[in-house]
Short mmCIF file of C-alpha atoms in Angstrom, two decimals:
data_model
loop_
_atom_site.label_atom_id
_atom_site.label_comp_id
_atom_site.label_asym_id
_atom_site.label_seq_id
_atom_site.Cartn_x
_atom_site.Cartn_y
_atom_site.Cartn_z
CA MET A 1 -14.57 -11.34 -28.26
CA SER A 2 -11.27 -11.69 -30.42
CA VAL A 3 -8.44 -14.21 -29.49
CA TYR A 4 -6.44 -11.14 -28.20
CA ARG A 5 -8.71 -10.05 -26.20
CA ARG A 6 -9.73 -12.92 -24.71
CA VAL A 7 -5.81 -13.59 -23.87
CA VAL A 8 -5.27 -10.52 -22.62
CA VAL A 9 -8.73 -10.53 -20.00
CA GLN A 10 -7.50 -14.70 -18.62
CA VAL A 11 -3.80 -13.07 -18.11
CA SER A 12 -5.55 -10.39 -16.32
CA VAL A 13 -7.53 -11.56 -14.40
CA GLY A 14 -4.87 -14.38 -13.43
CA ALA A 15 -2.39 -11.66 -12.86
CA PHE A 16 -5.03 -9.65 -10.49
CA LEU A 17 -5.93 -13.09 -7.85
CA LEU A 18 -1.92 -14.41 -8.63
CA ALA A 19 -0.81 -11.16 -6.42
CA LEU A 20 -3.88 -11.63 -3.39
CA PHE A 21 -2.49 -15.42 -3.44
CA LEU A 22 1.23 -15.33 -2.83
CA ILE A 23 0.83 -13.54 0.47
CA PRO A 24 3.93 -14.73 2.51
CA GLY A 25 7.53 -14.14 2.10
CA MET A 26 11.16 -15.35 2.63
CA THR A 27 10.44 -16.83 6.15
CA HIS A 28 12.12 -19.48 8.39
CA ALA A 29 11.04 -21.48 11.87
CA GLY A 30 9.09 -23.81 9.73
CA GLY A 31 6.21 -20.74 9.24
CA LEU A 32 5.92 -17.09 10.41
CA PHE A 33 6.20 -17.43 14.00
CA LEU A 34 9.71 -16.35 15.01
CA THR A 35 11.32 -16.93 18.53
CA GLU A 36 13.55 -14.26 17.63
CA PHE A 37 12.45 -10.83 19.18
CA GLY A 38 15.00 -9.30 20.94
CA THR A 39 15.41 -11.83 24.44
CA GLU A 40 17.84 -14.37 26.02
CA ASP A 41 15.59 -17.02 23.74
CA VAL A 42 18.29 -16.15 20.52
CA ALA A 43 20.82 -17.80 22.77
CA LEU A 44 18.83 -20.59 23.73
CA ALA A 45 17.07 -21.28 20.41
CA GLY A 46 13.88 -21.13 22.49
CA ALA A 47 14.66 -23.74 24.64
CA GLY A 48 12.68 -23.64 27.56
CA TRP A 49 10.55 -21.13 26.54
CA ALA A 50 7.18 -22.21 28.57
CA ALA A 51 9.18 -23.24 31.93
CA ARG A 52 11.91 -20.93 32.18
CA ALA A 53 10.73 -17.70 33.57
CA GLN A 54 13.75 -15.89 34.36
CA ASP A 55 12.51 -12.23 33.00
CA ALA A 56 9.62 -9.68 32.09
CA SER A 57 9.33 -11.33 28.77
CA THR A 58 8.21 -14.37 30.40
CA LEU A 59 5.17 -12.56 30.36
CA PHE A 60 4.32 -13.64 26.18
CA LYS A 61 6.64 -16.58 26.39
CA ASN A 62 3.85 -18.01 29.75
CA PRO A 63 2.34 -15.30 31.45
CA ALA A 64 1.86 -18.39 34.73
CA GLY A 65 5.88 -17.74 34.94
CA MET A 66 5.47 -13.89 36.33
CA SER A 67 4.62 -14.97 39.50
CA ARG A 68 8.46 -16.62 40.44
CA LEU A 69 9.62 -12.76 39.59
CA GLU A 70 10.09 -10.83 42.41
CA GLY A 71 8.56 -6.68 43.33
CA ASN A 72 9.24 -4.86 39.50
CA GLN A 73 10.53 -6.18 36.64
CA PHE A 74 11.06 -4.79 33.18
CA GLN A 75 13.02 -5.68 30.02
CA GLY A 76 13.90 -3.95 26.76
CA GLY A 77 15.39 -5.65 23.86
CA LEU A 78 16.64 -4.74 20.48
CA GLN A 79 17.40 -7.37 17.93
CA ALA A 80 19.09 -7.50 13.98
CA LEU A 81 18.41 -10.48 11.62
CA TYR A 82 21.22 -10.90 8.63
CA PHE A 83 19.77 -12.81 6.12
CA GLN A 84 22.40 -14.36 4.15
CA SER A 85 22.10 -16.25 0.72
CA GLY A 86 23.30 -16.05 -3.15
CA GLY A 87 20.11 -15.45 -4.62
CA PHE A 88 18.04 -17.20 -6.50
CA SER A 89 20.19 -19.94 -9.08
CA GLY A 90 17.73 -20.54 -12.04
CA THR A 91 18.17 -23.26 -14.59
CA ASN A 92 14.85 -23.24 -16.38
CA THR A 93 13.57 -19.74 -16.99
CA PRO A 94 12.57 -18.94 -20.24
CA GLN A 95 11.18 -15.55 -19.29
CA GLY A 96 14.67 -14.42 -18.26
CA GLY A 97 15.98 -13.03 -15.21
CA ASN A 98 18.61 -11.91 -12.92
CA GLY A 99 18.47 -14.11 -9.14
CA GLY A 100 16.83 -11.85 -7.02
CA GLY A 101 19.82 -10.33 -4.92
CA ASN A 102 19.23 -10.92 -1.59
CA PRO A 103 15.88 -10.86 -0.77
CA VAL A 104 15.60 -9.52 2.67
CA GLY A 105 19.18 -8.16 3.52
CA VAL A 106 19.07 -6.61 7.65
CA VAL A 107 15.75 -6.40 9.59
CA PRO A 108 16.34 -4.52 12.65
CA GLY A 109 13.52 -5.69 15.55
CA ALA A 110 13.25 -4.04 18.99
CA SER A 111 10.95 -5.92 22.41
CA GLY A 112 9.79 -4.25 25.41
CA PHE A 113 8.71 -5.98 28.67
CA TYR A 114 6.71 -4.83 32.08
CA VAL A 115 5.58 -6.56 34.63
CA HIS A 116 4.00 -5.10 37.49
CA SER A 117 3.68 -6.81 41.21
CA LEU A 118 -0.25 -6.34 42.81
CA GLY A 119 0.85 -8.64 45.76
CA LYS A 120 2.17 -11.49 46.58
CA ASP A 121 0.59 -14.02 44.06
CA PHE A 122 -0.64 -11.14 41.56
CA LYS A 123 0.80 -9.74 38.89
CA VAL A 124 0.24 -8.62 35.54
CA GLY A 125 2.35 -7.88 32.80
CA LEU A 126 2.21 -5.96 29.69
CA GLY A 127 4.43 -6.76 26.40
CA MET A 128 5.40 -5.45 22.93
CA LEU A 129 7.21 -6.93 20.11
CA GLY A 130 7.24 -8.04 16.65
CA ASN A 131 6.81 -12.02 16.64
CA PHE A 132 5.18 -12.75 13.47
CA GLY A 133 5.96 -12.64 10.30
CA LEU A 134 9.16 -11.41 7.50
CA GLY A 135 9.37 -9.60 3.93
CA LEU A 136 11.64 -10.37 1.12
CA LYS A 137 12.38 -8.06 -1.68
CA ASN A 138 13.65 -8.81 -4.96
CA ASP A 139 16.14 -6.44 -7.43
CA GLN A 140 15.24 -5.39 -10.78
CA GLY A 141 15.12 -8.14 -13.16
CA PHE A 142 14.33 -10.70 -11.11
CA VAL A 143 13.45 -13.75 -12.85
CA GLY A 144 10.61 -14.67 -10.72
CA ARG A 145 8.83 -11.22 -10.64
CA TYR A 146 5.73 -12.64 -12.39
CA TYR A 147 4.98 -14.46 -9.30
CA VAL A 148 6.47 -11.64 -6.38
CA LYS A 149 8.82 -9.17 -7.00
CA GLN A 150 8.26 -7.53 -3.24
CA ALA A 151 6.31 -9.60 0.19
CA THR A 152 6.25 -7.74 3.13
CA LEU A 153 3.51 -9.56 5.54
CA VAL A 154 4.39 -8.57 9.58
CA GLY A 155 2.33 -8.12 12.53
CA ILE A 156 3.61 -6.31 15.69
CA THR A 157 1.82 -8.17 18.89
CA PHE A 158 0.78 -5.93 22.20
CA ALA A 159 0.29 -8.58 25.33
CA PRO A 160 -1.99 -7.08 28.38
CA VAL A 161 -1.47 -10.52 31.02
CA ALA A 162 -1.65 -11.45 33.73
CA SER A 163 -0.86 -14.32 36.11
CA TYR A 164 -1.82 -16.11 39.54
CA ARG A 165 -0.16 -18.37 41.41
CA VAL A 166 -2.95 -20.92 43.12
CA ASN A 167 -0.34 -22.35 45.16
CA GLU A 168 3.50 -22.92 45.73
CA TYR A 169 3.60 -25.45 42.74
CA ILE A 170 0.88 -24.84 40.16
CA SER A 171 0.19 -21.01 38.84
CA ILE A 172 -1.64 -19.32 35.78
CA GLY A 173 -1.41 -16.99 33.79
CA GLY A 174 -3.53 -15.52 30.64
CA GLY A 175 -4.76 -12.46 28.19
CA PRO A 176 -5.46 -11.15 24.87
CA ASN A 177 -2.58 -10.70 22.16
CA VAL A 178 -3.41 -7.76 20.30
CA MET A 179 -2.01 -7.53 16.55
CA VAL A 180 -1.37 -4.95 14.46
CA ALA A 181 -0.59 -6.82 10.96
CA TYR A 182 0.74 -4.95 8.05
CA LEU A 183 0.91 -6.13 4.48
CA LYS A 184 2.43 -5.32 1.00
CA ASN A 185 2.62 -7.22 -2.63
CA THR A 186 3.97 -6.07 -5.18
CA VAL A 187 3.77 -8.36 -8.51
CA ASN A 188 5.34 -7.40 -12.13
CA ILE A 189 2.68 -8.55 -15.14
CA ASN A 190 3.80 -9.41 -18.45
CA THR A 191 2.20 -7.21 -20.80
CA LEU A 192 2.50 -8.67 -23.94
CA GLY A 193 4.42 -6.65 -25.51
CA GLN A 194 0.94 -4.39 -25.13
CA GLY A 195 2.97 -1.85 -22.75
CA ASN A 196 6.88 -0.66 -22.31
CA GLY A 197 7.87 -3.52 -20.11
CA ASP A 198 6.95 -5.01 -17.38
CA GLY A 199 3.70 -3.65 -15.62
CA GLN A 200 3.25 -3.62 -11.87
CA LEU A 201 0.26 -4.51 -9.52
CA TYR A 202 0.77 -3.01 -5.67
CA LEU A 203 -1.31 -3.34 -2.78
CA SER A 204 -1.20 -2.85 1.20
CA ASP A 205 -3.39 -2.53 4.13
CA THR A 206 -2.74 -2.31 8.12
CA THR A 207 -5.23 -4.25 10.24
CA ALA A 208 -5.45 -5.38 13.69
CA GLY A 209 -6.94 -8.97 15.10
CA VAL A 210 -7.36 -9.95 18.39
CA GLY A 211 -6.45 -13.62 20.21
CA GLY A 212 -5.92 -14.78 23.53
CA GLN A 213 -2.59 -16.96 25.33
CA PHE A 214 -3.15 -19.72 28.35
CA GLY A 215 -0.48 -20.78 30.26
CA ILE A 216 0.72 -23.20 33.36
CA LEU A 217 3.57 -23.24 35.30
CA VAL A 218 3.98 -26.80 37.38
CA GLU A 219 7.14 -26.52 39.94
CA PRO A 220 7.22 -29.84 41.63
CA GLN A 221 10.05 -28.96 43.45
CA LYS A 222 12.86 -26.15 43.96
CA GLY A 223 14.59 -26.01 40.46
CA THR A 224 12.54 -28.20 38.35
CA ARG A 225 9.49 -26.81 36.32
CA VAL A 226 7.42 -27.71 33.07
CA GLY A 227 5.47 -24.82 31.54
CA VAL A 228 2.80 -25.07 28.58
CA THR A 229 1.44 -22.10 27.42
CA TYR A 230 -1.30 -22.13 24.18
CA TYR A 231 -1.93 -19.27 21.27
CA SER A 232 -5.52 -19.13 19.55
CA PRO A 233 -5.98 -17.85 16.03
CA ILE A 234 -5.88 -14.17 15.03
CA LYS A 235 -8.35 -13.72 12.18
CA LEU A 236 -7.10 -10.68 9.91
CA ASP A 237 -9.07 -9.18 7.60
CA PHE A 238 -7.44 -7.12 4.84
CA SER A 239 -9.48 -4.19 2.77
CA THR A 240 -7.34 -2.53 -0.27
CA SER A 241 -7.70 -1.31 -4.27
CA PRO A 242 -4.99 -2.40 -5.85
CA THR A 243 -3.13 0.13 -7.61
CA PHE A 244 -1.88 -1.25 -11.47
CA SER A 245 1.00 0.89 -13.51
CA ASN A 246 2.97 1.14 -16.85
CA LEU A 247 0.45 -1.11 -18.42
CA GLY A 248 0.41 0.45 -21.71
CA THR A 249 -2.67 -0.74 -24.04
CA PHE A 250 -2.89 -3.63 -21.54
CA GLY A 251 -4.88 -1.51 -19.33
CA SER A 252 -7.71 0.11 -21.11
CA THR A 253 -8.23 -4.31 -21.10
CA LEU A 254 -8.17 -4.06 -17.15
CA GLN A 255 -10.42 -0.61 -17.10
CA GLY A 256 -12.89 -2.11 -20.11
CA ASN A 257 -13.77 -5.49 -17.50
CA GLY A 258 -14.01 -3.03 -14.33
CA LEU A 259 -10.78 -4.40 -12.77
CA LEU A 260 -8.78 -1.37 -12.24
CA THR A 261 -11.13 -0.23 -9.54
CA ARG A 262 -11.83 -3.11 -7.62
CA ASN A 263 -11.62 -3.44 -3.90
CA ILE A 264 -10.19 -6.66 -2.46
CA ASP A 265 -10.63 -8.34 0.45
CA LEU A 266 -8.71 -10.67 1.93
CA GLY A 267 -8.98 -12.65 5.09
CA MET A 268 -6.39 -15.09 6.91
CA THR A 269 -5.98 -16.71 9.87
CA VAL A 270 -2.74 -16.77 11.76
CA PRO A 271 -2.95 -20.05 13.59
CA GLN A 272 -3.19 -21.73 16.86
CA HIS A 273 -0.37 -23.33 18.90
CA VAL A 274 1.31 -24.99 22.22
CA ILE A 275 4.25 -25.41 23.23
CA LEU A 276 5.21 -27.47 26.47
CA SER A 277 8.89 -26.83 27.88
CA GLY A 278 10.71 -28.33 31.23
CA TYR A 279 13.57 -26.51 32.96
CA HIS A 280 15.93 -28.56 36.14
CA GLU A 281 18.29 -27.45 37.71
CA LEU A 282 21.27 -30.09 38.14
CA SER A 283 23.11 -27.32 40.52
CA ASP A 284 23.22 -24.06 41.52
CA ARG A 285 25.13 -23.13 38.69
CA TRP A 286 23.91 -25.53 35.90
CA ALA A 287 20.83 -25.73 34.42
CA VAL A 288 19.24 -27.36 31.34
CA MET A 289 15.96 -27.13 29.79
CA GLY A 290 13.95 -28.21 26.61
CA ASP A 291 10.85 -27.41 24.58
CA PHE A 292 8.22 -29.41 22.15
CA GLY A 293 5.92 -27.49 19.69
CA TRP A 294 2.73 -28.07 17.66
CA GLU A 295 2.28 -24.58 14.99
CA ASP A 296 -1.21 -24.71 13.00
CA TRP A 297 -0.17 -24.03 9.38
CA SER A 298 -2.48 -25.81 7.78
CA ASP A 299 -4.74 -23.33 8.16
CA PHE A 300 -2.75 -20.41 7.09
CA GLY A 301 -3.05 -21.69 3.99
CA LYS A 302 -6.61 -21.13 3.04
CA VAL A 303 -6.97 -17.54 2.08
CA ASP A 304 -10.53 -16.45 1.53
CA VAL A 305 -10.66 -13.33 -1.18
CA SER A 306 -13.55 -11.11 -2.00
CA VAL A 307 -13.12 -9.01 -5.12
CA SER A 308 -16.14 -6.20 -4.91
CA GLY A 309 -17.08 -3.43 -7.42
CA GLY A 310 -17.76 -4.17 -11.16
CA ALA A 311 -20.34 -5.72 -13.10
CA SER A 312 -19.52 -9.50 -10.99
CA PRO A 313 -18.25 -9.65 -7.77
CA THR A 314 -16.43 -12.79 -7.14
CA SER A 315 -15.39 -14.43 -3.45
CA LEU A 316 -13.87 -17.73 -3.36
CA THR A 317 -10.77 -19.84 -0.95
CA THR A 318 -7.82 -20.38 -1.83
CA THR A 319 -5.79 -23.32 -0.22
CA SER A 320 -1.85 -23.77 -0.29
CA ASN A 321 -0.96 -27.21 0.27
CA TYR A 322 0.99 -26.21 4.07
CA ASN A 323 1.61 -28.46 6.70
CA ASP A 324 1.71 -28.03 10.11
CA THR A 325 4.78 -27.34 12.20
CA TYR A 326 6.85 -28.84 14.83
CA HIS A 327 9.25 -27.70 16.77
CA VAL A 328 12.50 -29.21 19.40
CA GLY A 329 14.81 -27.96 21.19
CA ILE A 330 17.48 -27.95 24.10
CA GLY A 331 19.32 -25.75 26.10
CA THR A 332 21.42 -25.42 28.70
CA GLN A 333 22.92 -22.30 31.18
CA TYR A 334 25.20 -21.91 33.24
CA ARG A 335 27.01 -19.78 35.73
CA LEU A 336 30.48 -19.36 35.49
CA ASN A 337 31.03 -17.07 37.96
CA PRO A 338 28.93 -14.53 40.25
CA GLU A 339 29.13 -11.90 37.27
CA TRP A 340 28.93 -14.25 34.03
CA LEU A 341 25.37 -16.57 32.61
CA LEU A 342 26.56 -18.45 29.56
CA ASN A 343 23.95 -19.79 27.37
CA GLY A 344 23.62 -22.17 24.34
CA GLY A 345 20.49 -24.10 22.53
CA PHE A 346 19.74 -26.42 19.95
CA ALA A 347 16.39 -26.80 17.68
CA TYR A 348 15.06 -28.27 14.90
CA ASP A 349 11.99 -26.46 13.32
CA SER A 350 9.69 -28.69 10.62
CA SER A 351 8.79 -26.82 6.67
CA MET A 352 5.40 -25.78 6.61
CA VAL A 353 5.72 -27.09 2.60
CA SER A 354 7.32 -30.33 1.21
CA ALA A 355 9.61 -29.63 -1.45
CA ALA A 356 7.10 -29.59 -4.23
CA ASP A 357 4.85 -26.92 -2.93
CA ARG A 358 7.84 -25.07 -2.17
CA THR A 359 7.12 -21.16 -3.94
CA LEU A 360 9.29 -18.34 -4.82
CA ALA A 361 6.69 -16.82 -2.44
CA ALA A 362 7.05 -18.68 0.49
CA PRO A 363 10.97 -20.59 0.13
CA VAL A 364 10.34 -22.25 3.35
CA GLY A 365 12.18 -25.60 4.44
CA ALA A 366 13.43 -27.44 7.41
CA THR A 367 15.41 -24.79 9.87
CA TYR A 368 18.62 -26.39 12.30
CA LYS A 369 18.86 -23.19 14.84
CA PHE A 370 22.29 -22.78 17.02
CA GLY A 371 21.90 -20.49 19.85
CA LEU A 372 25.15 -18.95 22.26
CA GLY A 373 25.47 -15.94 24.52
CA ALA A 374 26.09 -14.71 27.76
CA ASN A 375 24.39 -12.72 30.67
CA TRP A 376 26.14 -9.75 32.26
CA LEU A 377 25.42 -8.63 35.60
CA MET A 378 25.93 -5.07 36.40
CA ASN A 379 24.62 -5.15 39.87
CA PRO A 380 22.04 -7.31 41.51
CA LYS A 381 18.86 -4.85 39.85
CA VAL A 382 20.67 -4.71 36.08
CA LYS A 383 21.36 -7.73 33.90
CA LEU A 384 22.61 -7.03 30.49
CA GLY A 385 22.00 -9.84 27.42
CA PHE A 386 24.24 -10.83 24.15
CA SER A 387 22.85 -13.54 22.62
CA TYR A 388 23.43 -15.11 18.29
CA GLU A 389 21.80 -17.46 16.70
CA LEU A 390 22.61 -19.33 13.25
CA ALA A 391 18.80 -20.29 11.64
CA TYR A 392 20.21 -22.49 8.83
CA ILE A 393 17.61 -24.06 6.13
CA GLY A 394 20.46 -24.88 3.54
CA ASP A 395 19.47 -25.32 -0.48
CA MET A 396 15.43 -24.92 -0.98
CA ALA A 397 14.74 -26.16 -4.76
CA ILE A 398 11.84 -24.04 -6.21
CA SER A 399 10.17 -24.97 -9.63
CA GLN A 400 6.35 -23.27 -10.48
CA ASN A 401 4.92 -22.76 -14.20
CA ARG A 402 1.80 -20.81 -14.41
CA SER A 403 1.03 -19.79 -17.50
CA LEU A 404 2.99 -17.93 -20.88
CA GLN A 405 2.18 -15.02 -18.94
CA ALA A 406 4.42 -15.77 -15.97
CA GLY A 407 6.35 -18.53 -17.36
CA GLU A 408 8.13 -21.31 -15.74
CA VAL A 409 11.12 -21.09 -12.98
CA THR A 410 13.27 -23.47 -11.62
CA GLY A 411 15.67 -23.46 -9.76
CA ALA A 412 17.15 -23.30 -6.14
CA TYR A 413 18.19 -20.84 -3.11
CA LYS A 414 21.82 -21.85 -2.43
CA ASP A 415 23.32 -22.23 1.57
CA THR A 416 20.29 -19.91 3.04
CA MET A 417 20.47 -18.80 6.31
CA MET A 418 19.62 -16.53 8.70
CA HIS A 419 22.22 -14.85 11.41
CA PHE A 420 20.40 -13.29 14.27
CA PHE A 421 21.64 -11.16 16.99
CA ALA A 422 20.67 -9.89 20.16
CA PHE A 423 21.05 -7.37 23.37
CA THR A 424 18.72 -7.12 25.56
CA MET A 425 18.83 -5.05 29.60
CA ASN A 426 16.79 -5.86 32.61
CA TRP A 427 16.15 -4.68 35.70
CA GLY A 428 14.36 -5.66 39.00
CA SER A 429 12.56 -3.29 41.47
CA GLN A 430 14.23 -6.06 43.99
CA GLY A 431 16.45 -7.62 41.76
CA VAL A 432 17.04 -9.85 38.55
CA ILE A 433 16.75 -13.07 38.37
CA PHE A 434 20.51 -14.30 37.18
CA GLY A 435 20.27 -18.53 35.83
CA PRO A 436 20.49 -21.43 37.58
CA GLY A 437 20.12 -20.50 41.55
CA GLY A 438 17.45 -17.58 41.38
CA GLN A 439 17.50 -14.16 42.32
CA ALA A 440 21.19 -12.04 42.47
CA SER A 441 22.78 -11.21 45.00
#
């Protein structure tokens, strides 16, 4: 085999596998889990997650909390996420290119939750929400295009759950979490002058996985609650055949080695996580709350890759240096008058990667979240919520160097932050809970 042919084959296989490993997109909150999915928790920065239990969305946050709801309850939410950044500013980029623009832009979202009462002590519920993943899309000519051009990994969760009030102090709840996940990944291929500009590798697939959740809510006295929720891992298995384009004579080498007809199997695990929360009413108008959470992101960093077809099928596990993440948050509610309730919160989420392991495909960092919002009681059965959250990540330095084909990319995303805007509507057949003090009247 000639020197040129050996180089082309090695570069081809490297580019082929690279697109499989750089799946996570632009993310925040320590990882890919979102506590923001169009609920009142946006204004509270997630504080009181497993203990507040004031509306139908508790069926996902802590299903045991459904025991506190009177009659049948519904909540619908709309959300817009705006990602703010000046793009990537490179200081050592021999391949040339631009900063990629705004890699996320505006992302819409929605959620819905319904709780049905089967008696005083037994409730069932069904929720749908987008709580996992984000995506990025860089402009044409992005300096890091040989690492990632476009990456999307999103999951929609369906949660059918049930709860039971054991006694006046303790409730339990749980059920399966069914996640439908979509993966799309595009990476440019440097054809080393053998094509008309860059080639491109594209792959996409949709799959589903099943996990579960279990929660306990303890209320030792009226207005004081402690809750804990555990979410099990969810295994996602993607299978797809990648599509190549604009490879020129480079493609002939790939075809000759059987790489253009290979099937790719990707296996990853949505990590298990636990959250412990507390809620306490200082009066019938003022409440405080807080929580602590842990997410097993070190397990998510392990991706099983299988390349089938051709003469030499390959299986391996690629391991990223992801760290487990931790979350702490505090929040407060104050009922201004019978019609208006104010919400506020602050939270900190650690990063799933260290600065040395940060990549263009997963430029994540520690996040500081500040929330603010208000609820308006239209009548005892309907309340509307308006919420805002600023998630500040700041500067994220990145340095990657992977062979002649991808080149070295060194630089940073500056002043990175996300803005969340949420609107919620709650309805209760026997009235809604309106903050401290309980049921609206």
